[in-house]
Amino acid sequence: MKLYTETDANPELLKDAHIVIAGYGSQGRAHALNLHDSGLNVTVAVRKNGPSWEKAQADGLKVAETAEAVKSADVVMILVPDTVQKALYESQIAPNLKSGAMLMFAHGFNIHYNQIVPAADVDVTMIAPKGPGGLVRRQFQEGKGVPCLIAVHQDASGNAHARALAYAHGIGGTRGGVLETTFKEETETDLFGEQAVLCGGATELVVKGFETLVEAGYQPEVAYFECLHELKLIVDLLHEGGIARMAEFISDTAYYGDLVSGPRVVDEYAVENMREVLKDIQDGTFARDWILENQAGAPRYNALRRQDLEHPIEEVGRKLRARMSWLNTED
Ligand code: NAD
Ligand code: MG
């Protein structure tokens, strides 16, 4: 493992650089404001008169249309949604990008799956914060930083890695630590994590547990509390101190049940399925399906999403959460 910290970065490398942040959403706003507060020259590139234009201006940042901003850019960080990056790159960025500039990403999907193929005379790097934009901004303001991943896809200048690290330093990443990876590793592990464990795995486990209890005749409200609501307590303990901290805070009965029954639920069969999910990510099957799905106007995504959100657990949850007003206060 290679981890870079503040003393490894050379902020001088971006001192005179014109940095363009394309997109002003979760990550875009955090990167732009942090870099600006680090004393760097930042322009936010968004659609003229779109909602982000005014927001970035109100935040005290320079704003320009993408094609115009890119012309003088030394660094262009692409922070529009992954599904629109290719179109934005081809129409606004590629025709205007200077030779020797650095093209940056916060997720490797479009580079790794060849949706964006940059010219040979630009650096292509990634700084991927391991947290949402709100946290990246808040931690920076508190003098801390969210850890980041760094990767170099293409080193045309011979200085790509050092420039990317200087960028990570500017958003506060070196305070939290910057971990070396590759576009391949970041893309494949990110997709696998969200599919098998974080989003897909966790919600499916919750829903199947809920269904099992309801089918056996228990009240849906009680099933909701046991299978969904209380998950947060466990996740918080895992997040703070791993499995050891959870084991310390739950009862012996709960931990014994965990040890003997957990592997019965997530068994060899589930692991075999995880391997298949990973294989679809590695061989491009998932990427191809998702790219074609978007080209078709996302009919399957929209249908599946509608079905997912119509599950009875959602109805039960809405009713119960209405009595727990404290849940809606901002994290
Ligand atoms: P987002 O959805 O929050 O913001 C996207 C922004 O792009 C919008 O606010 C808008 O300014 C602009 N935009 C939207 N549609 C557009 C279009 N059709 N044309 C031009 N501009 C458009 O996106 P995000 O979550 O900040 O993600 C940006 C990148 O950061 C992605 O590559 C993502 O994978 C990566 N990333 C996100 C997170 C996260 O937690 N959100 C964490 C790490 C990396
Ligand atoms: Mg789900």
XYZ file of C-alpha atoms and ligand atoms in Angstrom:
376
model
C 0.000 0.000 0.000
C 1.267 3.464 -0.936
C -0.234 6.348 1.031
C 0.650 9.994 0.374
C 0.289 12.743 2.966
C 0.723 16.527 3.080
C 4.526 16.498 2.921
C 4.483 14.378 -0.258
C 2.572 17.023 -2.219
C 4.126 19.955 -4.064
C 1.468 22.706 -4.173
C 3.775 24.852 -6.375
C 2.895 22.633 -9.336
C -0.601 24.135 -9.550
C 0.210 27.638 -8.296
C -0.133 29.250 -11.721
C -2.476 26.679 -13.225
C -5.957 27.463 -14.507
C -8.183 24.762 -13.049
C -11.593 24.121 -14.593
C -14.209 22.151 -12.674
C -16.855 20.835 -15.081
C -20.120 20.309 -13.187
C -21.294 21.834 -9.932
C -23.061 18.999 -8.121
C -22.020 17.052 -5.041
C -18.321 16.675 -5.897
C -18.025 19.712 -8.186
C -19.024 22.240 -5.554
C -16.740 20.712 -2.907
C -13.687 20.515 -5.190
C -14.163 24.016 -6.586
C -14.628 25.703 -3.200
C -11.793 23.794 -1.523
C -9.339 24.562 -4.357
C -10.440 28.214 -4.331
C -9.887 28.405 -0.557
C -6.455 26.824 -1.109
C -5.605 29.898 -3.186
C -5.796 28.245 -6.599
C -7.243 29.709 -9.793
C -10.578 27.939 -10.324
C -13.329 28.337 -12.900
C -16.583 26.400 -12.698
C -17.786 25.230 -16.121
C -21.553 24.770 -16.355
C -24.400 25.397 -18.763
C -25.180 29.074 -19.251
C -28.142 30.151 -17.129
C -28.627 26.655 -15.693
C -29.283 26.414 -11.941
C -25.615 25.681 -11.145
C -24.441 28.860 -12.898
C -26.046 31.152 -10.322
C -25.184 28.898 -7.435
C -21.459 28.890 -8.249
C -21.493 32.649 -8.754
C -23.288 33.171 -5.449
C -20.575 31.013 -3.841
C -18.015 33.560 -5.092
C -16.528 31.496 -7.909
C -15.701 32.355 -11.523
C -18.176 30.736 -13.904
C -17.959 30.115 -17.646
C -19.382 27.879 -20.333
C -17.471 24.640 -20.693
C -16.055 25.039 -24.213
C -14.816 28.558 -23.425
C -13.344 27.686 -20.025
C -11.492 24.631 -21.318
C -9.554 26.644 -23.927
C -7.263 28.193 -21.334
C -7.346 25.313 -18.834
C -4.251 23.551 -17.550
C -6.403 21.156 -15.533
C -9.953 20.001 -16.315
C -11.719 17.931 -13.661
C -14.864 16.256 -15.041
C -17.530 16.149 -12.323
C -20.763 15.829 -14.275
C -22.640 12.509 -13.832
C -20.777 9.514 -15.272
C -23.609 8.906 -17.757
C -23.196 12.336 -19.402
C -19.387 12.615 -19.320
C -18.788 11.114 -22.761
C -21.147 13.529 -24.526
C -19.760 16.533 -22.650
C -16.187 15.442 -23.334
C -16.729 14.958 -27.050
C -18.749 18.110 -27.665
C -17.136 20.677 -25.339
C -13.877 19.435 -23.894
C -11.897 17.447 -26.496
C -12.064 20.113 -29.243
C -10.751 22.782 -26.851
C -8.279 20.991 -24.605
C -4.687 22.291 -24.779
C -1.804 19.969 -25.457
C -0.092 19.249 -22.122
C -3.203 19.844 -20.056
C -4.377 17.378 -17.428
C -7.778 15.722 -17.716
C -9.078 14.479 -14.362
C -11.818 12.203 -13.072
C -13.249 11.275 -9.663
C -14.333 7.832 -10.867
C -12.741 5.648 -13.524
C -15.775 4.277 -15.402
C -15.508 6.250 -18.659
C -11.763 5.834 -19.038
C -11.610 2.214 -17.959
C -14.436 1.146 -20.290
C -13.102 3.280 -23.176
C -16.070 5.633 -23.357
C -13.639 8.529 -23.288
C -10.362 8.099 -25.156
C -8.256 11.237 -24.583
C -5.586 12.428 -26.997
C -2.049 11.179 -26.341
C -0.708 14.646 -25.477
C -2.695 15.157 -22.258
C -2.243 13.739 -18.763
C -5.156 11.617 -17.552
C -5.461 11.173 -13.797
C -7.949 10.455 -11.056
C -8.500 11.890 -7.613
C -11.456 10.104 -6.086
C -12.531 11.254 -2.612
C -13.901 8.371 -0.548
C -16.944 10.329 0.558
C -19.772 12.521 -0.757
C -19.118 16.142 -1.694
C -20.777 17.585 1.404
C -18.322 15.730 3.591
C -15.354 16.695 1.382
C -16.288 20.348 1.880
C -17.119 20.148 5.595
C -13.974 18.256 6.534
C -11.852 20.735 4.604
C -13.451 23.675 6.439
C -12.699 21.959 9.740
C -9.029 21.622 8.797
C -9.339 17.913 8.085
C -9.747 15.959 4.875
C -11.565 13.004 3.336
C -9.122 10.300 2.144
C -8.757 10.049 -1.647
C -7.591 7.551 -4.225
C -5.025 8.622 -6.830
C -4.411 6.977 -10.196
C -2.592 7.837 -13.406
C -3.987 6.518 -16.676
C -1.751 8.502 -19.005
C 1.411 10.468 -18.222
C 2.141 12.716 -21.198
C 3.953 15.443 -19.263
C 6.071 13.164 -17.114
C 4.564 15.024 -14.163
C 1.036 13.610 -14.089
C 1.270 11.903 -10.717
C 2.786 14.923 -8.965
C 0.202 17.278 -10.488
C -2.660 14.996 -9.465
C -1.267 14.810 -5.932
C -1.073 18.619 -5.818
C -4.764 18.683 -6.801
C -5.610 16.209 -4.026
C -3.700 18.467 -1.638
C -5.787 21.444 -2.792
C -9.071 19.748 -1.929
C -7.747 18.605 1.471
C -7.188 14.991 0.458
C -3.607 14.703 1.680
C -4.810 15.487 5.226
C -6.874 12.291 5.159
C -4.298 10.392 3.100
C -4.116 9.668 -0.629
C -3.965 6.004 -1.577
C -2.364 4.803 -4.812
C -4.602 2.770 -7.122
C -5.294 2.268 -10.834
C -8.326 3.216 -12.960
C -9.051 -0.490 -13.291
C -8.949 -1.207 -9.568
C -10.959 1.870 -8.579
C -13.645 1.265 -11.205
C -14.089 -2.446 -10.618
C -14.004 -2.300 -6.806
C -16.314 0.737 -6.722
C -18.898 -1.021 -8.907
C -18.560 -4.279 -6.994
C -18.877 -2.574 -3.609
C -22.045 -0.706 -4.519
C -23.632 -3.714 -6.231
C -22.745 -6.613 -3.960
C -22.385 -4.998 -0.545
C -23.314 -1.357 -0.035
C -26.420 -0.673 -2.107
C -27.520 -3.916 -3.737
C -26.397 -6.337 -1.051
C -27.467 -4.319 1.968
C -30.935 -3.332 0.691
C -31.657 -6.845 -0.560
C -30.689 -8.309 2.801
C -32.979 -5.829 4.556
C -35.918 -6.476 2.229
C -35.563 -10.272 2.276
C -35.329 -10.258 6.079
C -38.456 -8.078 6.258
C -40.328 -10.379 3.863
C -39.332 -13.483 5.830
C -40.744 -12.058 9.066
C -43.945 -10.713 7.483
C -44.562 -13.996 5.657
C -44.258 -15.797 9.002
C -47.061 -13.634 10.397
C -45.174 -10.947 12.317
C -46.302 -7.308 12.176
C -44.698 -5.369 9.300
C -43.988 -2.467 11.665
C -41.983 -4.676 14.012
C -40.199 -6.257 11.034
C -39.313 -2.781 9.752
C -37.680 -1.807 13.039
C -35.711 -5.046 13.281
C -34.513 -5.291 9.686
C -34.147 -1.709 8.447
C -34.272 0.899 11.201
C -31.734 -0.746 13.493
C -29.220 -1.313 10.714
C -27.904 2.189 11.321
C -26.763 1.372 14.852
C -24.718 -1.530 13.534
C -23.283 0.368 10.577
C -22.222 3.241 12.836
C -20.314 0.830 15.097
C -18.648 -0.867 12.099
C -17.717 2.513 10.665
C -16.213 3.738 13.934
C -14.262 0.642 14.948
C -14.815 -2.339 12.711
C -16.279 -5.648 13.764
C -14.476 -5.501 17.125
C -16.377 -2.373 18.148
C -19.694 -3.890 17.128
C -18.879 -7.073 19.039
C -18.098 -4.969 22.099
C -21.400 -3.084 22.058
C -23.951 -5.732 21.131
C -25.073 -8.455 23.550
C -23.405 -11.856 23.753
C -26.638 -13.382 22.473
C -26.536 -11.118 19.426
C -22.872 -11.825 18.713
C -23.257 -15.595 19.151
C -26.214 -15.480 16.727
C -24.113 -13.452 14.314
C -21.327 -16.040 14.400
C -23.487 -19.114 13.911
C -26.231 -17.746 11.624
C -24.541 -15.025 9.544
C -22.600 -17.533 7.423
C -25.813 -19.574 6.942
C -27.506 -16.577 5.300
C -24.553 -15.271 3.321
C -23.367 -18.752 2.411
C -21.131 -20.247 -0.279
C -23.988 -19.841 -2.746
C -24.102 -16.092 -2.063
C -20.322 -15.908 -2.442
C -20.570 -17.720 -5.776
C -23.101 -15.077 -6.862
C -20.746 -12.325 -5.734
C -18.028 -13.803 -7.937
C -20.421 -13.723 -10.885
C -21.310 -10.107 -10.213
C -17.582 -9.320 -10.125
C -16.996 -11.223 -13.357
C -19.696 -9.181 -15.141
C -17.922 -6.042 -13.967
C -14.481 -7.297 -14.993
C -15.457 -8.506 -18.464
C -17.477 -5.366 -19.261
C -20.908 -7.018 -19.308
C -22.316 -4.678 -16.672
C -20.767 -1.595 -18.304
C -22.108 -2.521 -21.757
C -25.623 -3.086 -20.384
C -25.635 0.184 -18.461
C -24.278 2.179 -21.408
C -26.862 0.690 -23.800
C -29.581 1.157 -21.189
C -28.836 4.878 -21.086
C -28.714 5.130 -24.863
C -32.194 3.579 -24.944
C -33.574 6.189 -22.531
C -33.269 3.927 -19.459
C -36.571 1.956 -19.780
C -35.390 -0.952 -17.640
C -33.780 1.273 -15.029
C -36.983 3.288 -14.675
C -39.218 0.203 -14.486
C -37.023 -1.582 -11.937
C -36.682 1.576 -9.906
C -40.454 2.041 -9.786
C -40.983 -1.578 -8.666
C -38.234 -1.302 -6.054
C -39.777 1.808 -4.522
C -43.288 0.294 -4.477
C -42.239 -2.421 -2.012
C -44.443 -2.568 1.147
C -41.396 -1.875 3.326
C -41.429 1.668 1.914
C -45.065 2.266 2.906
C -44.496 0.909 6.413
C -41.316 2.947 6.731
C -42.975 6.206 5.704
C -45.638 5.812 8.380
C -43.170 4.987 11.143
C -40.610 7.633 10.193
C -43.298 10.327 10.318
C -43.277 9.846 14.115
C -39.481 10.110 14.330
C -38.890 13.710 13.344
C -35.277 13.597 14.515
C -34.394 11.352 11.566
C -34.668 14.222 9.116
C -32.208 16.604 10.712
C -29.181 16.930 8.458
C -26.742 14.137 9.323
P -23.932 15.155 -9.289
O -25.039 14.394 -9.898
O -24.042 15.567 -7.866
O -23.627 16.513 -10.070
C -23.560 16.591 -11.399
C -23.554 18.033 -11.878
O -23.249 17.993 -13.257
C -24.877 18.775 -11.780
O -25.048 19.433 -10.555
C -24.764 19.737 -12.932
O -23.973 20.850 -12.528
C -23.976 18.968 -13.944
N -24.780 18.287 -14.976
C -25.794 17.405 -14.781
N -26.286 16.960 -15.950
C -25.562 17.579 -16.909
C -25.595 17.529 -18.325
N -26.479 16.757 -18.980
N -24.677 18.283 -18.991
C -23.790 19.055 -18.340
N -23.735 19.138 -16.995
C -24.609 18.416 -16.299
O -22.584 14.285 -9.547
P -21.520 13.791 -8.476
O -22.166 12.809 -7.554
O -20.818 14.962 -7.915
O -20.538 12.955 -9.407
C -19.538 13.551 -10.195
C -18.400 12.564 -10.360
O -17.841 12.290 -9.083
C -18.808 11.223 -10.941
O -17.769 10.762 -11.761
C -18.941 10.347 -9.706
O -18.764 8.976 -9.985
C -17.803 10.900 -8.875
N -17.878 10.650 -7.442
C -19.018 10.907 -6.742
C -19.045 10.694 -5.365
C -20.285 10.996 -4.572
O -20.348 10.596 -3.413
N -21.281 11.718 -5.075
C -17.913 10.220 -4.697
C -16.741 9.997 -5.432
C -16.745 10.204 -6.795
Mg -32.211 -3.013 -3.591
